[in-house]
mmCIF file of C-alpha atoms in Angstrom:
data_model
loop_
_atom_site.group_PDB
_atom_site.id
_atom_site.type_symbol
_atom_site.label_atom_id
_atom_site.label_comp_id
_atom_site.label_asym_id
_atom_site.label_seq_id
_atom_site.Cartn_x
_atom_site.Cartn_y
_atom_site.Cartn_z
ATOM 1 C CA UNK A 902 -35.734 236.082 -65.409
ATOM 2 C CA UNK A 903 -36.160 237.391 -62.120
ATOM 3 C CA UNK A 904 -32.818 238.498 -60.388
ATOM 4 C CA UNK A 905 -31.753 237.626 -56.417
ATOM 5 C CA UNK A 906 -32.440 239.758 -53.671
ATOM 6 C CA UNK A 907 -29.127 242.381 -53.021
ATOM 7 C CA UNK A 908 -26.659 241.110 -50.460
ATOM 8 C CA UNK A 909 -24.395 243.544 -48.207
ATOM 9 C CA UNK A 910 -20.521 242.511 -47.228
ATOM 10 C CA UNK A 911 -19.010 245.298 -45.384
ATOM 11 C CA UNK A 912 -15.266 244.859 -45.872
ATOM 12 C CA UNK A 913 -13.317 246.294 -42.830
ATOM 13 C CA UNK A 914 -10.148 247.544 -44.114
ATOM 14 C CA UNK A 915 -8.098 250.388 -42.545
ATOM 15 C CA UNK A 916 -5.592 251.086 -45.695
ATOM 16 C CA UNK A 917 -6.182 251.855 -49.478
ATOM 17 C CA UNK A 918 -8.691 250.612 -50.903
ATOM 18 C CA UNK A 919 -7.312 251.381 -54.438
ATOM 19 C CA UNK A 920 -5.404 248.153 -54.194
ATOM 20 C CA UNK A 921 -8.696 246.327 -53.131
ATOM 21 C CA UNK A 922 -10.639 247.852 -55.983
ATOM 22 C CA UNK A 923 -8.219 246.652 -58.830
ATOM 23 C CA UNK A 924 -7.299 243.058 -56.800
ATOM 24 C CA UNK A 925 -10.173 241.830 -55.521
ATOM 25 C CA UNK A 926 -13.376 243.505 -56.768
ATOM 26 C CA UNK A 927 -12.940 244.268 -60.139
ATOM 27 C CA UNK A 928 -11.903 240.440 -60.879
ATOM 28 C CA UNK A 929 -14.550 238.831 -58.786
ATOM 29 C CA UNK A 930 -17.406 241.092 -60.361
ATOM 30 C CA UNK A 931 -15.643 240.042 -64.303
ATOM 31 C CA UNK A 932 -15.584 236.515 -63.270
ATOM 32 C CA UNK A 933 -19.309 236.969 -62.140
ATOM 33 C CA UNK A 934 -20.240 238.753 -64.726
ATOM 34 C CA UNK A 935 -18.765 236.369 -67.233
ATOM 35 C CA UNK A 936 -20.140 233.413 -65.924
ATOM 36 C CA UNK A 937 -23.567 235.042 -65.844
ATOM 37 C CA UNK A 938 -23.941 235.148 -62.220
ATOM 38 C CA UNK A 939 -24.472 238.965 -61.792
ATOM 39 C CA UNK A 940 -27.560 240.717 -61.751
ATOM 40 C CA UNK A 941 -25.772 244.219 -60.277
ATOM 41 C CA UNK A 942 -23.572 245.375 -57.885
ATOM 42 C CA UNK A 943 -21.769 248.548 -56.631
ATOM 43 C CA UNK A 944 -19.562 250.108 -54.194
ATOM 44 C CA UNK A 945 -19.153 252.641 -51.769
ATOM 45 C CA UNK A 946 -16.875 254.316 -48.513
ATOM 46 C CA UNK A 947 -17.734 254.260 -45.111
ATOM 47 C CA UNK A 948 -16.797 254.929 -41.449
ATOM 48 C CA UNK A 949 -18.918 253.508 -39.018
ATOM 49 C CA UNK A 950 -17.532 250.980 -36.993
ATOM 50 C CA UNK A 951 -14.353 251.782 -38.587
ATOM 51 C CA UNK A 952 -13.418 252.257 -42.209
ATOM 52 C CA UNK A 953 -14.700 249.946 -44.878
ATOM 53 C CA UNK A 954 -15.882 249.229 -48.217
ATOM 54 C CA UNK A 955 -19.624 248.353 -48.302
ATOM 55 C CA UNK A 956 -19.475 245.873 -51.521
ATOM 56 C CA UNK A 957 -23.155 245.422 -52.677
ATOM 57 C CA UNK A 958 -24.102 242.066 -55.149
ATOM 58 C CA UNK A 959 -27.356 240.970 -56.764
ATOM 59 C CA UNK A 960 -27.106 237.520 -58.001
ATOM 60 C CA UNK A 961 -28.282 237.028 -61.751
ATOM 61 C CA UNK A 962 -31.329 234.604 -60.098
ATOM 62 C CA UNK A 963 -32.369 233.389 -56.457
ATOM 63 C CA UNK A 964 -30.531 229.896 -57.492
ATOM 64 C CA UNK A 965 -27.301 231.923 -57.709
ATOM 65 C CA UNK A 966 -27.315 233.610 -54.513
ATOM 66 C CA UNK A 967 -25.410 230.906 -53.364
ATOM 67 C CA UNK A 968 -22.316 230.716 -55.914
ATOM 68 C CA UNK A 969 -22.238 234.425 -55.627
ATOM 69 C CA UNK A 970 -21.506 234.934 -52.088
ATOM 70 C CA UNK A 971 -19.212 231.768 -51.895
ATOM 71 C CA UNK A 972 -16.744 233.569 -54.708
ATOM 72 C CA UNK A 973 -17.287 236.916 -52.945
ATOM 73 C CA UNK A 974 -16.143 235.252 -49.642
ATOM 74 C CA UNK A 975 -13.192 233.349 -51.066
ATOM 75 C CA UNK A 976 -11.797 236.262 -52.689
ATOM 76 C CA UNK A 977 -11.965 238.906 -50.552
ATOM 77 C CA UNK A 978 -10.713 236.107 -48.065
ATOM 78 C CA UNK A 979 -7.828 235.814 -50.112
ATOM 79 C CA UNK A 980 -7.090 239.767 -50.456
ATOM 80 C CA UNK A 981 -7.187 240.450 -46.792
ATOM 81 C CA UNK A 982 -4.995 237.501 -46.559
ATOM 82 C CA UNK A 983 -2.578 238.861 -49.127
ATOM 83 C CA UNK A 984 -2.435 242.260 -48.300
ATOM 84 C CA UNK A 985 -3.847 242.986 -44.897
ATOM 85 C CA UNK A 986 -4.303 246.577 -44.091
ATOM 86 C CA UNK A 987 -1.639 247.576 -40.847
ATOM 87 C CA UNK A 988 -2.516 250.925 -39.710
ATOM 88 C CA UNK A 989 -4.793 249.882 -36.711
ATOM 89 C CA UNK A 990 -7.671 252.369 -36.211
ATOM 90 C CA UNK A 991 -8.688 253.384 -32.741
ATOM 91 C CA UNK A 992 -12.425 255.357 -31.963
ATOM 92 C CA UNK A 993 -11.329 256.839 -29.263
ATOM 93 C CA UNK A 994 -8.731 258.635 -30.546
ATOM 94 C CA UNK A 995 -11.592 260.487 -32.812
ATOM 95 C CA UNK A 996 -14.233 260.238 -30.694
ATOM 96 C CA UNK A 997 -15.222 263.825 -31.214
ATOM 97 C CA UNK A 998 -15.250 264.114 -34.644
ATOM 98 C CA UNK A 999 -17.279 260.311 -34.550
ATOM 99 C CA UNK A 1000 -19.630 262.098 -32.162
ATOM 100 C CA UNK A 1001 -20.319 264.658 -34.752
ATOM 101 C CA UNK A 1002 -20.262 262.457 -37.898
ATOM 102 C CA UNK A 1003 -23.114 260.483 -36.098
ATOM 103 C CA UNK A 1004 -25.236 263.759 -35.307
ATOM 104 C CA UNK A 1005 -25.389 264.718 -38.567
ATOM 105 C CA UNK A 1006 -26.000 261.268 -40.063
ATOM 106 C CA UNK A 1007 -28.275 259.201 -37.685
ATOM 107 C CA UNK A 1008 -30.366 259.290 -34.740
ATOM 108 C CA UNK A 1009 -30.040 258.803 -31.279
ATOM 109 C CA UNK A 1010 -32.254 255.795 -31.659
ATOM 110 C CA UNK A 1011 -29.998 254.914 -34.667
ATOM 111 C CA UNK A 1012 -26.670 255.755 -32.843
ATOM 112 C CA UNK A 1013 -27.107 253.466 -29.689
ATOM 113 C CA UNK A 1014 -26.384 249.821 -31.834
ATOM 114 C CA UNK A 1015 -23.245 251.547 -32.779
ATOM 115 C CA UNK A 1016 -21.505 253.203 -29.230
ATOM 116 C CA UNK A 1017 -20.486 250.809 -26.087
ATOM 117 C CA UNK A 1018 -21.969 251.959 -22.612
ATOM 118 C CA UNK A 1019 -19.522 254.907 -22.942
ATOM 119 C CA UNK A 1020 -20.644 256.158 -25.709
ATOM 120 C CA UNK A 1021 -17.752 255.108 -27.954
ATOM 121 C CA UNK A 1022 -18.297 253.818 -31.238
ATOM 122 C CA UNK A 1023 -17.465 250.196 -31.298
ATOM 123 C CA UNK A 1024 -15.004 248.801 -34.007
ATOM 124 C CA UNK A 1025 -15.404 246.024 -36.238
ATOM 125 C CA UNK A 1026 -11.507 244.145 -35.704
ATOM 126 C CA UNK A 1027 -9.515 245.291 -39.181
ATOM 127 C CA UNK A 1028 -9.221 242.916 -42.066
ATOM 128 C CA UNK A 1029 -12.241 240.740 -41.379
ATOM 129 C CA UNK A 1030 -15.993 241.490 -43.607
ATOM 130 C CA UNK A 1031 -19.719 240.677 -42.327
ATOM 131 C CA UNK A 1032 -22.940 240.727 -44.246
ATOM 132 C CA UNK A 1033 -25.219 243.735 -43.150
ATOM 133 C CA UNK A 1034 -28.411 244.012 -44.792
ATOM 134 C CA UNK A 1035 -29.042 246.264 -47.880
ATOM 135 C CA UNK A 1036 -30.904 249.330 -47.012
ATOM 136 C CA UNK A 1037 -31.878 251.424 -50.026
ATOM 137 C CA UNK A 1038 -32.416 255.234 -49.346
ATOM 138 C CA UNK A 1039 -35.543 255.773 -50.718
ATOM 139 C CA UNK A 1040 -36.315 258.939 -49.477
ATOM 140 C CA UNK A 1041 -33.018 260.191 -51.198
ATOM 141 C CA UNK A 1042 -33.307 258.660 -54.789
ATOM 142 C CA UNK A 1043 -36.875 258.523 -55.003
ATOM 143 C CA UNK A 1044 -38.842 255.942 -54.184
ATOM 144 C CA UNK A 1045 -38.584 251.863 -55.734
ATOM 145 C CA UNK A 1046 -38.238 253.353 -59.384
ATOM 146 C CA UNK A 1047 -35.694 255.802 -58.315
ATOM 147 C CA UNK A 1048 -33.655 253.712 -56.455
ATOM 148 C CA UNK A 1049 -33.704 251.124 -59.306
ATOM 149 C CA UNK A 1050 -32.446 254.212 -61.255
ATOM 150 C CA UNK A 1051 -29.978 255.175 -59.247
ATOM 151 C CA UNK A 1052 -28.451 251.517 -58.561
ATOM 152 C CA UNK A 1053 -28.212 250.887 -62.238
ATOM 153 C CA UNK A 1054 -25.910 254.704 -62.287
ATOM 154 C CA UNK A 1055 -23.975 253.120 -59.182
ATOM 155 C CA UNK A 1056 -22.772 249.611 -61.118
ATOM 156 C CA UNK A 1057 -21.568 252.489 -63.975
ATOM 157 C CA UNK A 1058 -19.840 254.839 -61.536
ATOM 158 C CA UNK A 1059 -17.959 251.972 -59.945
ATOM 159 C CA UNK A 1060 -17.108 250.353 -62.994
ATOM 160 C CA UNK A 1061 -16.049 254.075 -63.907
ATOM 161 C CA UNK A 1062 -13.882 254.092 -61.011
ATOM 162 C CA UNK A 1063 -12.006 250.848 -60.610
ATOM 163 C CA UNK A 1064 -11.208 251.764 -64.514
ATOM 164 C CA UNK A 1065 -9.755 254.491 -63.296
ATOM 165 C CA UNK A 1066 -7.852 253.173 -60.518
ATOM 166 C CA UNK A 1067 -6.175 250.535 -62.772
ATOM 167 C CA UNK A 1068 -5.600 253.215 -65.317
ATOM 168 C CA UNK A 1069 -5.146 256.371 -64.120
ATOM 169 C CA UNK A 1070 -1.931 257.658 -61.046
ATOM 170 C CA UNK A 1071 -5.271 258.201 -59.165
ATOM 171 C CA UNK A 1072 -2.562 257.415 -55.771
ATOM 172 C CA UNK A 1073 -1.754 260.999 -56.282
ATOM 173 C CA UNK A 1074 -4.150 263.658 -55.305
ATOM 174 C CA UNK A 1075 -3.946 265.814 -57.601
ATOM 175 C CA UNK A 1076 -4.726 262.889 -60.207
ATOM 176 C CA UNK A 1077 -8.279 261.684 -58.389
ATOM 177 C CA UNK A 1078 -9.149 265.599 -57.589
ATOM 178 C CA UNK A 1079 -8.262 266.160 -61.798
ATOM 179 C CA UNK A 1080 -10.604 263.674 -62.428
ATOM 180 C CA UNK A 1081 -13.539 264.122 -59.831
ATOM 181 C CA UNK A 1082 -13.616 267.850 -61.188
ATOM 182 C CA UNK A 1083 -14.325 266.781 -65.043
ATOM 183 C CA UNK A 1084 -16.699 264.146 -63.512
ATOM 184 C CA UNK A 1085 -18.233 266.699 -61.719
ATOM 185 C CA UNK A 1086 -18.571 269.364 -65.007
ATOM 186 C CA UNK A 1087 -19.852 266.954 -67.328
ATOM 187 C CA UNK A 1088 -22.563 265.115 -65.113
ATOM 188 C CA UNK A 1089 -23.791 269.277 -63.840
ATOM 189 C CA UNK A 1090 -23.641 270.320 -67.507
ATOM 190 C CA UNK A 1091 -26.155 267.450 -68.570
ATOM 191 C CA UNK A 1092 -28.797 267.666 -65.596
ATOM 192 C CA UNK A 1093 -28.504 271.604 -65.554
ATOM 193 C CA UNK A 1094 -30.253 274.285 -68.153
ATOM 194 C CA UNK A 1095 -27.402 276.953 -68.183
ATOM 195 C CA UNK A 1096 -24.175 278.523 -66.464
ATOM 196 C CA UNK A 1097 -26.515 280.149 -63.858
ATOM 197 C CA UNK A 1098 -28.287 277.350 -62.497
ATOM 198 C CA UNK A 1099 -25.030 275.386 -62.584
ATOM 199 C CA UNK A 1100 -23.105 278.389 -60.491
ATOM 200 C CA UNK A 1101 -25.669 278.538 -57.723
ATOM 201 C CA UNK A 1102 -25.785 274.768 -57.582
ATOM 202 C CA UNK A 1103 -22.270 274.304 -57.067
ATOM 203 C CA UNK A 1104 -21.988 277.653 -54.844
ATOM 204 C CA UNK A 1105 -24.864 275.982 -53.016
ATOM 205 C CA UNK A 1106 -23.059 272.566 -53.143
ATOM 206 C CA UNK A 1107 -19.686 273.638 -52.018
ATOM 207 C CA UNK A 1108 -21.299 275.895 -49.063
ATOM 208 C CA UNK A 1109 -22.941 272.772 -47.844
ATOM 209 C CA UNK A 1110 -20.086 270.762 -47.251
ATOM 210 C CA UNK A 1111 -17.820 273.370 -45.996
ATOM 211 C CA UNK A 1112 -20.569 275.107 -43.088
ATOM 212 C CA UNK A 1113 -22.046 271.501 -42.065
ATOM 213 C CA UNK A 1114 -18.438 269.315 -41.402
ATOM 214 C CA UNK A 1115 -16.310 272.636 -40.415
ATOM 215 C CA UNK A 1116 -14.941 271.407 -37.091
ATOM 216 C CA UNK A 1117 -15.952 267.811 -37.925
ATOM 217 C CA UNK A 1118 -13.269 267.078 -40.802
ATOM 218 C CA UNK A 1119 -9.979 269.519 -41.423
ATOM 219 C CA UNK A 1120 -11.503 272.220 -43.550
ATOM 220 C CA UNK A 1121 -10.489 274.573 -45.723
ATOM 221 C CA UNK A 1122 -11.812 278.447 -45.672
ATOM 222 C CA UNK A 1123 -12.978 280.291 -48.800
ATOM 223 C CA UNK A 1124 -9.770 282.155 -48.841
ATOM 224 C CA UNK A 1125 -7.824 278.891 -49.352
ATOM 225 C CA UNK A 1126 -9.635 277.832 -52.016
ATOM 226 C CA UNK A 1127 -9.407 281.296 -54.054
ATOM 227 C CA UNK A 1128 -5.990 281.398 -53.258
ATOM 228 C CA UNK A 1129 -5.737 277.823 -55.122
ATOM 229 C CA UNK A 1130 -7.795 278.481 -57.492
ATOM 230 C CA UNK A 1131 -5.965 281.844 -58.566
ATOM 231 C CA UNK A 1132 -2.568 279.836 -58.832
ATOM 232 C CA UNK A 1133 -4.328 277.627 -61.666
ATOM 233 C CA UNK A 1134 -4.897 280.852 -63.643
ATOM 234 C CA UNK A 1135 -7.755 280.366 -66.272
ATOM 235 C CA UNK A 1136 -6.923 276.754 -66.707
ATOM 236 C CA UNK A 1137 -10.216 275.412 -65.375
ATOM 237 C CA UNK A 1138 -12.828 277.968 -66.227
ATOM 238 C CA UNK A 1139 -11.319 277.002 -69.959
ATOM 239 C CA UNK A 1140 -11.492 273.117 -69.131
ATOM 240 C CA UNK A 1141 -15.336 273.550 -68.128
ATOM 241 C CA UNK A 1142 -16.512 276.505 -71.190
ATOM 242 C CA UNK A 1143 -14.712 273.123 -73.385
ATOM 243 C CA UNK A 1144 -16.092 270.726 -72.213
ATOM 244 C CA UNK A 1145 -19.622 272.663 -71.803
ATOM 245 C CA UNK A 1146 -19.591 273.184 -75.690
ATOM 246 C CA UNK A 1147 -18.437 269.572 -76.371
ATOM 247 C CA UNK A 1148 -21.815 268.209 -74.503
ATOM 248 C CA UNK A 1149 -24.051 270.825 -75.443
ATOM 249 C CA UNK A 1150 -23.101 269.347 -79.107
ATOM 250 C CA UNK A 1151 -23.453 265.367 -78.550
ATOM 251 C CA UNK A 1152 -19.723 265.406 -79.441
ATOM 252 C CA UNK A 1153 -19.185 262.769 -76.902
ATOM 253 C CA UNK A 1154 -15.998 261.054 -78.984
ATOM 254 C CA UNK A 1155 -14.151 264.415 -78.530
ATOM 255 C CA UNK A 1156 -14.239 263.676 -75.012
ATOM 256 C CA UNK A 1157 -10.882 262.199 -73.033
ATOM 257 C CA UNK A 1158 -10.867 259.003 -72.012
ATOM 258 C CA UNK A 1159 -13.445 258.271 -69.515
ATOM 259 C CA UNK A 1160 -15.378 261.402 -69.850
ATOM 260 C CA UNK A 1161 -17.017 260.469 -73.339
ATOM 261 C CA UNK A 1162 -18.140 257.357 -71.598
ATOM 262 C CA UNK A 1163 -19.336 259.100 -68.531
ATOM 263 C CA UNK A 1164 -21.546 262.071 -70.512
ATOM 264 C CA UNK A 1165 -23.506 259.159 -72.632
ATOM 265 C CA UNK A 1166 -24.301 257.723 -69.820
ATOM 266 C CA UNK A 1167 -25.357 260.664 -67.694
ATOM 267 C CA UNK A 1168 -27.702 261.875 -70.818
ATOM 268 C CA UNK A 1169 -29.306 258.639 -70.063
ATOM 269 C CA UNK A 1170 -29.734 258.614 -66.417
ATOM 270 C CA UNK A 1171 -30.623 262.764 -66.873
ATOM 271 C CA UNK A 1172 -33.393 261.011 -69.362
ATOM 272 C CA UNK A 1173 -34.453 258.110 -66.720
ATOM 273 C CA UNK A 1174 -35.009 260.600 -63.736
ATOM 274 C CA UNK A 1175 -37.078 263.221 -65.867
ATOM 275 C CA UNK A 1176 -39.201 260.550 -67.154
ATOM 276 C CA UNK A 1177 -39.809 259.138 -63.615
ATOM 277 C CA UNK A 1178 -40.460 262.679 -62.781
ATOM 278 C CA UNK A 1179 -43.116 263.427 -65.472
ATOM 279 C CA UNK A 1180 -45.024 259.605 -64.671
ATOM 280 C CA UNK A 1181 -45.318 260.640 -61.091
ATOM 281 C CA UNK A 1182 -43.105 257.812 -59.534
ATOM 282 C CA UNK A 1183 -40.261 259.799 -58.506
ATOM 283 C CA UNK A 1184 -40.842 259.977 -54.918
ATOM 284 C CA UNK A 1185 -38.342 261.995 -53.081
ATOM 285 C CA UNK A 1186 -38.068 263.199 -48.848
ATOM 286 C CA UNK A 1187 -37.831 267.069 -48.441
ATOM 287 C CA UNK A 1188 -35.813 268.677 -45.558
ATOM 288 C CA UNK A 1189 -38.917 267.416 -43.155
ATOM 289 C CA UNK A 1190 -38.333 264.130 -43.687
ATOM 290 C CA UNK A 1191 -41.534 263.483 -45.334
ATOM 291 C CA UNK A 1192 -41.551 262.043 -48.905
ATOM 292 C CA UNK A 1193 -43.746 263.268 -52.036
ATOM 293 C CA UNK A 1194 -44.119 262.835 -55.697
ATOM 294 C CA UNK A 1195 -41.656 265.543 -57.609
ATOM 295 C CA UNK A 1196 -43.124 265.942 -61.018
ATOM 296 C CA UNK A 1197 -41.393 269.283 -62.020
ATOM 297 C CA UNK A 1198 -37.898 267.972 -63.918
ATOM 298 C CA UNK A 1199 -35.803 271.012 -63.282
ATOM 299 C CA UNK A 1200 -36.538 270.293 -59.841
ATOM 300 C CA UNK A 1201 -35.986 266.748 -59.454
ATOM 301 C CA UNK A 1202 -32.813 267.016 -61.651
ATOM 302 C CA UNK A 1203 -31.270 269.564 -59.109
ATOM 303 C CA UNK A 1204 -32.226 267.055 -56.194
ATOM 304 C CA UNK A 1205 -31.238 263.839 -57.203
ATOM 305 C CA UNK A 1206 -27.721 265.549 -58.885
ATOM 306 C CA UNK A 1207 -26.573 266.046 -55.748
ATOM 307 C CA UNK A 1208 -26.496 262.990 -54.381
ATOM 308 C CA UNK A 1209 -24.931 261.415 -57.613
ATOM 309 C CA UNK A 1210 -22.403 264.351 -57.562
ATOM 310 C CA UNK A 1211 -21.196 263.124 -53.845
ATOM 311 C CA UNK A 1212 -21.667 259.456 -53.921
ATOM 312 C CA UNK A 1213 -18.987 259.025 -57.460
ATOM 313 C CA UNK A 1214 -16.761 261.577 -55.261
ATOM 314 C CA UNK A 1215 -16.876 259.020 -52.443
ATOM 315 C CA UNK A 1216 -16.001 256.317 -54.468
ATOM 316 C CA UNK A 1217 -12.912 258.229 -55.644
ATOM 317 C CA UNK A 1218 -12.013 258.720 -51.976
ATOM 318 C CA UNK A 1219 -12.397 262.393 -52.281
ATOM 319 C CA UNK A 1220 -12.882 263.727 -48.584
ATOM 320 C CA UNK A 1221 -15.669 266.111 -47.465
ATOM 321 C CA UNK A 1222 -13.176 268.869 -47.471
ATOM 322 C CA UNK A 1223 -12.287 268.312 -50.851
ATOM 323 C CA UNK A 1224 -15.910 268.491 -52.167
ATOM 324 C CA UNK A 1225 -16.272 271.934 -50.742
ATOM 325 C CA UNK A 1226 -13.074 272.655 -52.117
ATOM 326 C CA UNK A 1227 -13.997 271.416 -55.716
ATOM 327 C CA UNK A 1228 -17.314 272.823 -55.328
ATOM 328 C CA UNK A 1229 -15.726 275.742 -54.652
ATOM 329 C CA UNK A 1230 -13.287 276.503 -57.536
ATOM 330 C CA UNK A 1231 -16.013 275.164 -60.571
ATOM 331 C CA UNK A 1232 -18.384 278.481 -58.830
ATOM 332 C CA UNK A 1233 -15.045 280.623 -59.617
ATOM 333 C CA UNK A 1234 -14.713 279.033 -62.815
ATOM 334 C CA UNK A 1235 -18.252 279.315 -64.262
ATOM 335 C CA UNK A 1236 -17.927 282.909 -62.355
ATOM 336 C CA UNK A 1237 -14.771 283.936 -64.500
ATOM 337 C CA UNK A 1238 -16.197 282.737 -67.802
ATOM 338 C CA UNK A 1239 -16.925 285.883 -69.202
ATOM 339 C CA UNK A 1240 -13.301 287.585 -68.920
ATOM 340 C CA UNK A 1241 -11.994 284.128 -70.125
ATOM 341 C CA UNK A 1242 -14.256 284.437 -73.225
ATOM 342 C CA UNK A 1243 -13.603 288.023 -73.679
ATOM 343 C CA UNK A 1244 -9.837 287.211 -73.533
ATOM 344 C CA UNK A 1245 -10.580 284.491 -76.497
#
């Protein structure tokens, strides 16, 4: 059976989205799913013309396409309805930091259907949706087989997450940035060979964030983050060297709640990229913009991680900042292992 063609709704909503997650998409996608309407779908966070959730839905077959989009409407209809968002964004008052955003994310070509003739970014009004049309990165995830890959690890992660919005306090920080931090050990400890390749990726990952967006977003120094990460004492560097030995076993019932869950199915998509990888089809862009086969796994592994790594994060809400941050105090951790060990 042949499934639909994707469909984008962009969902303008200036508040939580927590509460839109739990009462709005996670019953329309079990109702779809249920009634066998549902080919995939997924979620993610964005800010251009204001912030919104980009909901994406593949109907089961072209014949469904209809019946899909008229629940969709009707209940996110109903939510914004219900529980309208009240904070009232306004460009201008971050125009700068919108300027910036778009530099590093589009070009000028790109930016102009966004900005009014002063160069403002125009806003979609709050509390209303649109359909946009589904773009698939395919320089990022590699190509039609990657992306296929990577859409069927985005309908997991956002099933992971609205889970863990309706389960978890995830309104409190310290809650989501608990739980993007296991996410983030378990999914670098299956794609990665060893503690040394997993350092400099995360030293490399955490530098990223911090030296592209500083001045962009509120950000965090170095010093900050040692300075946290020295008030949790040994606490983490013992979570990851755990949960390390509880993967590198297959032990993946010994895992907490979501995280046994979350390894099984990272072994898998680890499995689907390499084999992509070794075929040929994994097409990814390098830094030039131009896109080639990547047929050495370690390689591919490391390039396609980080973009799984940040896109879950996103759907958690965690901000840029907080990515360097996390980044950030995992490189301490995996740093600190050996006077952790030697301390037994």
């Amino acid at each position: 059976m042949t499934p639909g063609d994707w469909h984008g709704i962009h969902v303008y909503y200036a508040g939580n989205r927590r509460p839109m997650l739990t009462g709005c998409v996670r019953p329309l996608i079990e109702h779809l799913r249920g009634d066998g309407l549902l080919a995939g779908y997924f979620f993610i966070n964005y800010w251009v013309e204001g912030p919104h959730l980009r909901l994406r839905l593949r109907p089961s077959t072209p014949d469904a396409t209809a019946e899909v989009l008229r629940r969709a409407e009707a209940a996110i209809e109903q939510f914004l309805r219900e529980r309208p968002a009240l904070y009232e964004p306004s460009a201008s008052a971050f125009s700068d930091m919108y300027d910036k955003m778009f530099g590093f994310e589009f070009t000028d070509d790109e930016r102009r259907q966004y900005v009014d003739e002063h160069g403002v970014m125009r806003m979609e009004r709050n509390n209303t949706y649109k359909y946009v049309p589904y773009e698939p990165e395919y320089g990022k995830y590699g190509g039609e087989a990657g992306v296929a890959v990577a859409e069927w690890h985005f309908e997991y992660s956002s099933d992971l997450v609205i889970e863990a919005t309706r389960t978890l306090n995830l309104h409190l920080r310290r809650a989501t940035l608990g739980l993007a931090v296991q996410l983030m050990m378990v999914m670098t400890t299956v794609f990665l060979d060893d503690e040394d390749s997993i350092t400099t990726f995360l030293e490399d990952y955490a530098e990223y964030w911090r030296r592209t967006y500083d001045g962009v977003v509120p950000m965090d120094g170095t010093g900050a983050h040692d300075k946290a990460y020295e008030m949790m004492g040994d606490r983490v560097t013992r979570r990851f060297l755990d949960l390390r030995a509880i993967c590198a076993g297959g032990r993946a019932r010994e895992l907490p709640g979501l995280l046994g869950g979350w390894y099984e199915h990272c072994v898998e998509l680890r499995d689907r990229v390499a084999a992509l990888a070794e075929r040929g089809e994994l097409h990814l862009r390098d830094w030039s913009g131009a896109s080639a086969p990547v047929t050495d796994v370690p390689d591919a592994l490391r390039r396609v991680l980080w973009a799984y790594l940040h896109m879950t994060n996103n759907r958690l809400s965690v901000t840029l900042a907080d990515e360097s941050y996390l980044g950030h105090v995992l490189t301490r951790a995996l740093r600190d292992r050996h006077l952790v060990e030697a301390a037994g």
